[in-house]
Amino acid sequence: MAAQVHGFQTEVTKLLDLLANSLYSNKEVFLRELISNASDAIDKLHFMSLTNADLIKDDGDFKIQIKADKDAKTLTISDNGIGMTLEEANTHLGTIAKSGTFDFFKNLSGDKAKDSQLIGQFGVGFYSAFIVADSVTVLSRSVNSKAEDGVRWFSTGNGTFESENIYKETRGTEVILHFKESELEFLDTWKLRQAITKYSDHISTPVLLWEEKFDENPSVDNEEDKEDKAEKPKVFEYVQVNDAKALWTRNAKEISEQEYNEFYKHLSHDYDDPLTHAHNKVEGELEYTSLLYVPKHAPWDLFTRDQHHGLKLFVQRVFIMDEAEQFLPNYLRFIKGLVDTNALPLNVSRELLQDSGVTRKLKKALTKRALNMLEKLASDKEKYQEFYAQFGAVLKEGPVEDYANKEQILKLLRFSSTLDANPIADVSLEQYVSRMKEKQDKIYYLTADNFAAAVNSPYLETFKKKGIEVLLMPERVDEWLMGNLNEFDKKEFVSVTAPDLKLGELEDEEDKKKVEAAKEEYKDIVQRIKDALGDKVADVVVSSRLVDSPSCVVGEQGRMLTAQMKRMLEAAGQKLPDEKYTLEINPTHPLIVKANAEIDESRFAKWAQLIYNQALLAEQGGLKDPGDFIKLVNELLVK
Ligand code: ADP
Ligand code: MG
């Protein structure tokens, strides 16, 4: 069969173009990727062999071998892992299946310098070979294939690759890089050894490098011997470079930050360092080792239903499965890492995991580990901000999903507040409580469509005047979260848009008297507006919360849905009842005073409309019929 030529998936071609042009500052990462793939391939086969030992009866000695040939200008990375069939090679080495691809390409700007920086965050896996090679040959044979069903795959990275069946004696994969003239330094043994050490120290498979053999019995140093040596042909052999001990089994004290970081990249296929990690060994009744990481960047699919997440599961140091999502709750789905336990059987399946008591216990323990890790991270304000900007919205699902850990999760949340009006959420509930006013016993908050709407909301006026801090919550998830929360640290959460908002002890006698007096004093205008609006409103009252605005509306149930939430619910097919609001007015506001001076009742009705619609607009960020409203405003302006 002749080799067939295939086009790469468009994304791959784009990626390869970028690679060729990118100012790769860290070229040697191609080694990390290829070693990582070889190690994955071996892990997969190792796992399969647990239930089918025959698969490896000819060769159970797993290893990765790396050989440089300076004359041929090639570097070959071989493994005796699971291998690929022709079909598998065509898809796996012709497309990008990685999560994040979509986001990555969406974010490309066309600006080469910027884009090559993005590559650094994306991770290009196998294709990184083209950073140093101008062509790549892959020879592979799947563990399930016969020798004559081996595969040869070849590409120069220019839009196409060719592939065909070949005869391959042994199982596994060889990746042969034909080096660019400019990158030949990577063929230097010393340089190779250094890079391979860096990228394979944490891997449990032995990595062997083809090196010149040292003379173990150097003879006495005399003239004849030297001549002798010069004539001896160089002898090469494979020398193991790493100690092939899985990183997490080692003592945390002996593991460097760099090793943790490299291992994270291998594990998560992320290109960036993680923000932090937590490595724990637990002995006793439930034995396990866990290594958890917080990434720096949220994956694009963090909020999609079938997001890939979960930990790598090992049983007695044997890799069992990827993305075991049974060990962490959903709101911690951004955590990467692994768990290795002796408490599960080697032949455990996803189904078995699902309803195992051990899984439940592990989940409880690992959740605690993860939360403690975040708590620790929070002590570094800058890093925590970085974390929170990426994952804060996910964490907010926690207090509702995980009742047992509610208090601890609430402490990890951050909000904006009226105190510094900073759109970056950085106020914790503990902080809020610690600076509450003397007689304050409630936590006040405001949910809104966006930060600007929140910070300018008329509902805040009296709080500002009294110097009471209000938490500002402009995120979508906030409304849902607050709808499900009652208190923190025994202090009730109260929305500033609540009807008959009681400031309790914070309201001084004078305030109360004023409100009572105002009720009496302005009962006529209140009645007048009520008559004018009729059954459009539930009620009209004198407001105690307005200072600078003429009016506001409050919902019957206390919590008003923001316009955004309404749109969302309606889009989801929910029928929302036409809720009537209570209109609160600020009777000393010039607009109200002016309206009240109008003697013509039909004209006054228009003022009443204006006052009401304005309040609706401020609250909901939109009106059902904006055209009508504009007409009304114009009419009143012209008169
Ligand atoms: P990733 O490792 O993140 O899946 P890569 O681009 O590194 O992405 O590799 C793409 C796919 O190619 C792998 O998922 C695997 O299926 C296949 N592959 C790459 N290298 C090997 C190998 N040495 N042995 C078997 N399969 C491999
Ligand atoms: Mg890979």
mmCIF file of N, CA, C and O in Angstrom, residues 64-70 75-76 186-197 200 207-216 233-242:
data_model
loop_
_atom_site.group_PDB
_atom_site.id
_atom_site.type_symbol
_atom_site.label_atom_id
_atom_site.label_comp_id
_atom_site.label_asym_id
_atom_site.label_seq_id
_atom_site.Cartn_x
_atom_site.Cartn_y
_atom_site.Cartn_z
ATOM 1 N N ILE A 64 11.441 3.928 28.283
ATOM 2 C CA ILE A 64 11.498 4.948 27.234
ATOM 3 C C ILE A 64 12.969 5.117 26.872
ATOM 4 O O ILE A 64 13.803 5.256 27.773
ATOM 5 N N GLN A 65 13.268 5.065 25.574
ATOM 6 C CA GLN A 65 14.671 5.181 25.161
ATOM 7 C C GLN A 65 14.865 6.381 24.255
ATOM 8 O O GLN A 65 14.046 6.639 23.370
ATOM 9 N N ILE A 66 15.951 7.074 24.481
ATOM 10 C CA ILE A 66 16.218 8.284 23.697
ATOM 11 C C ILE A 66 17.615 8.197 23.095
ATOM 12 O O ILE A 66 18.590 7.936 23.803
ATOM 13 N N LYS A 67 17.651 8.390 21.786
ATOM 14 C CA LYS A 67 18.920 8.186 21.090
ATOM 15 C C LYS A 67 19.167 9.309 20.093
ATOM 16 O O LYS A 67 18.333 9.581 19.230
ATOM 17 N N ALA A 68 20.327 9.955 20.235
ATOM 18 C CA ALA A 68 20.699 11.001 19.287
ATOM 19 C C ALA A 68 21.669 10.418 18.275
ATOM 20 O O ALA A 68 22.516 9.616 18.615
ATOM 21 N N ASP A 69 21.514 10.818 17.023
ATOM 22 C CA ASP A 69 22.460 10.406 15.989
ATOM 23 C C ASP A 69 22.968 11.682 15.320
ATOM 24 O O ASP A 69 22.266 12.291 14.506
ATOM 25 N N LYS A 70 24.196 12.060 15.702
ATOM 26 C CA LYS A 70 24.717 13.337 15.212
ATOM 27 C C LYS A 70 24.935 13.320 13.705
ATOM 28 O O LYS A 70 24.764 14.343 13.042
ATOM 29 N N LEU A 75 16.940 12.636 16.359
ATOM 30 C CA LEU A 75 16.747 12.229 17.753
ATOM 31 C C LEU A 75 15.541 11.301 17.752
ATOM 32 O O LEU A 75 14.505 11.623 17.164
ATOM 33 N N THR A 76 15.685 10.149 18.379
ATOM 34 C CA THR A 76 14.593 9.178 18.385
ATOM 35 C C THR A 76 14.140 8.916 19.814
ATOM 36 O O THR A 76 14.956 8.615 20.678
ATOM 37 N N PHE A 186 20.736 20.436 20.315
ATOM 38 C CA PHE A 186 19.961 19.504 21.135
ATOM 39 C C PHE A 186 20.453 18.067 21.012
ATOM 40 O O PHE A 186 20.010 17.187 21.732
ATOM 41 N N LEU A 187 21.330 17.833 20.051
ATOM 42 C CA LEU A 187 21.847 16.475 19.887
ATOM 43 C C LEU A 187 23.059 16.238 20.778
ATOM 44 O O LEU A 187 23.586 15.133 20.845
ATOM 45 N N ASP A 188 23.469 17.265 21.446
ATOM 46 C CA ASP A 188 24.603 17.156 22.345
ATOM 47 C C ASP A 188 24.219 16.340 23.582
ATOM 48 O O ASP A 188 23.222 16.643 24.243
ATOM 49 N N THR A 189 25.008 15.304 23.866
ATOM 50 C CA THR A 189 24.639 14.380 24.938
ATOM 51 C C THR A 189 24.438 15.088 26.276
ATOM 52 O O THR A 189 23.493 14.836 27.003
ATOM 53 N N TRP A 190 25.360 15.990 26.540
ATOM 54 C CA TRP A 190 25.296 16.658 27.844
ATOM 55 C C TRP A 190 24.017 17.479 27.978
ATOM 56 O O TRP A 190 23.329 17.441 28.975
ATOM 57 N N LYS A 191 23.725 18.208 26.927
ATOM 58 C CA LYS A 191 22.532 19.041 26.925
ATOM 59 C C LYS A 191 21.262 18.189 27.012
ATOM 60 O O LYS A 191 20.303 18.511 27.718
ATOM 61 N N LEU A 192 21.277 17.096 26.277
ATOM 62 C CA LEU A 192 20.137 16.178 26.289
ATOM 63 C C LEU A 192 19.908 15.620 27.685
ATOM 64 O O LEU A 192 18.801 15.597 28.193
ATOM 65 N N ARG A 193 21.015 15.189 28.272
ATOM 66 C CA ARG A 193 20.907 14.569 29.588
ATOM 67 C C ARG A 193 20.277 15.548 30.582
ATOM 68 O O ARG A 193 19.397 15.191 31.363
ATOM 69 N N GLN A 194 20.702 16.793 30.482
ATOM 70 C CA GLN A 194 20.195 17.804 31.390
ATOM 71 C C GLN A 194 18.678 17.995 31.222
ATOM 72 O O GLN A 194 17.919 18.009 32.184
ATOM 73 N N ALA A 195 18.273 18.120 29.971
ATOM 74 C CA ALA A 195 16.848 18.356 29.702
ATOM 75 C C ALA A 195 16.010 17.126 30.055
ATOM 76 O O ALA A 195 14.930 17.236 30.646
ATOM 77 N N ILE A 196 16.526 15.964 29.712
ATOM 78 C CA ILE A 196 15.763 14.737 29.986
ATOM 79 C C ILE A 196 15.589 14.550 31.489
ATOM 80 O O ILE A 196 14.519 14.165 31.967
ATOM 81 N N THR A 197 16.630 14.847 32.227
ATOM 82 C CA THR A 197 16.540 14.732 33.682
ATOM 83 C C THR A 197 15.404 15.607 34.191
ATOM 84 O O THR A 197 14.558 15.187 34.971
ATOM 85 N N SER A 200 11.978 14.119 33.216
ATOM 86 C CA SER A 200 11.607 12.730 33.468
ATOM 87 C C SER A 200 11.841 12.286 34.902
ATOM 88 O O SER A 200 11.528 11.170 35.251
ATOM 89 N N VAL A 207 13.748 6.148 32.031
ATOM 90 C CA VAL A 207 14.093 6.819 30.778
ATOM 91 C C VAL A 207 15.580 6.602 30.550
ATOM 92 O O VAL A 207 16.408 6.909 31.413
ATOM 93 N N LEU A 208 15.896 6.027 29.395
ATOM 94 C CA LEU A 208 17.280 5.656 29.105
ATOM 95 C C LEU A 208 17.832 6.504 27.970
ATOM 96 O O LEU A 208 17.159 6.718 26.963
ATOM 97 N N LEU A 209 19.055 6.947 28.138
ATOM 98 C CA LEU A 209 19.694 7.766 27.109
ATOM 99 C C LEU A 209 20.872 6.996 26.516
ATOM 100 O O LEU A 209 21.659 6.378 27.232
ATOM 101 N N TRP A 210 20.970 7.062 25.206
ATOM 102 C CA TRP A 210 22.062 6.404 24.470
ATOM 103 C C TRP A 210 23.320 7.248 24.656
ATOM 104 O O TRP A 210 23.406 8.366 24.168
ATOM 105 N N GLU A 211 24.260 6.693 25.430
ATOM 106 C CA GLU A 211 25.447 7.476 25.769
ATOM 107 C C GLU A 211 26.719 6.692 25.504
ATOM 108 O O GLU A 211 26.715 5.467 25.515
ATOM 109 N N GLU A 212 27.765 7.453 25.385
ATOM 110 C CA GLU A 212 29.057 6.801 25.208
ATOM 111 C C GLU A 212 29.418 6.075 26.497
ATOM 112 O O GLU A 212 29.223 6.617 27.586
ATOM 113 N N LYS A 213 29.945 4.880 26.333
ATOM 114 C CA LYS A 213 30.249 4.074 27.515
ATOM 115 C C LYS A 213 31.557 4.542 28.139
ATOM 116 O O LYS A 213 32.542 4.776 27.443
ATOM 117 N N PHE A 214 31.502 4.729 29.429
ATOM 118 C CA PHE A 214 32.745 5.078 30.124
ATOM 119 C C PHE A 214 33.565 3.822 30.316
ATOM 120 O O PHE A 214 33.022 2.747 30.591
ATOM 121 N N ASP A 215 34.848 3.980 30.198
ATOM 122 C CA ASP A 215 35.730 2.861 30.457
ATOM 123 C C ASP A 215 35.783 2.658 31.961
ATOM 124 O O ASP A 215 36.234 3.523 32.707
ATOM 125 N N GLU A 216 35.286 1.518 32.384
ATOM 126 C CA GLU A 216 35.208 1.332 33.828
ATOM 127 C C GLU A 216 36.541 0.950 34.457
ATOM 128 O O GLU A 216 36.752 1.125 35.651
ATOM 129 N N PRO A 233 37.133 2.020 18.902
ATOM 130 C CA PRO A 233 35.889 2.663 18.477
ATOM 131 C C PRO A 233 35.071 3.040 19.716
ATOM 132 O O PRO A 233 35.169 2.380 20.739
ATOM 133 N N LYS A 234 34.329 4.106 19.572
ATOM 134 C CA LYS A 234 33.501 4.529 20.713
ATOM 135 C C LYS A 234 32.437 3.488 20.976
ATOM 136 O O LYS A 234 31.836 2.957 20.043
ATOM 137 N N VAL A 235 32.168 3.219 22.235
ATOM 138 C CA VAL A 235 31.139 2.244 22.588
ATOM 139 C C VAL A 235 29.964 2.966 23.244
ATOM 140 O O VAL A 235 30.156 3.764 24.158
ATOM 141 N N PHE A 236 28.787 2.689 22.745
ATOM 142 C CA PHE A 236 27.592 3.337 23.303
ATOM 143 C C PHE A 236 26.717 2.331 24.025
ATOM 144 O O PHE A 236 26.737 1.132 23.725
ATOM 145 N N GLU A 237 25.936 2.829 24.954
ATOM 146 C CA GLU A 237 24.969 1.968 25.638
ATOM 147 C C GLU A 237 23.833 2.842 26.176
ATOM 148 O O GLU A 237 23.976 4.056 26.298
ATOM 149 N N TYR A 238 22.724 2.201 26.504
ATOM 150 C CA TYR A 238 21.629 2.937 27.118
ATOM 151 C C TYR A 238 21.868 3.066 28.614
ATOM 152 O O TYR A 238 22.131 2.071 29.288
ATOM 153 N N VAL A 239 21.798 4.293 29.115
ATOM 154 C CA VAL A 239 22.011 4.530 30.537
ATOM 155 C C VAL A 239 20.747 5.172 31.115
ATOM 156 O O VAL A 239 20.217 6.129 30.539
ATOM 157 N N GLN A 240 20.294 4.626 32.201
ATOM 158 C CA GLN A 240 19.077 5.187 32.804
ATOM 159 C C GLN A 240 19.368 6.563 33.399
ATOM 160 O O GLN A 240 20.320 6.747 34.151
ATOM 161 N N VAL A 241 18.510 7.531 33.069
ATOM 162 C CA VAL A 241 18.755 8.909 33.468
ATOM 163 C C VAL A 241 17.953 9.293 34.714
ATOM 164 O O VAL A 241 18.439 10.009 35.580
ATOM 165 N N ASN A 242 16.745 8.830 34.791
ATOM 166 C CA ASN A 242 15.908 9.205 35.958
ATOM 167 C C ASN A 242 15.905 8.067 36.970
ATOM 168 O O ASN A 242 16.334 6.956 36.661
#
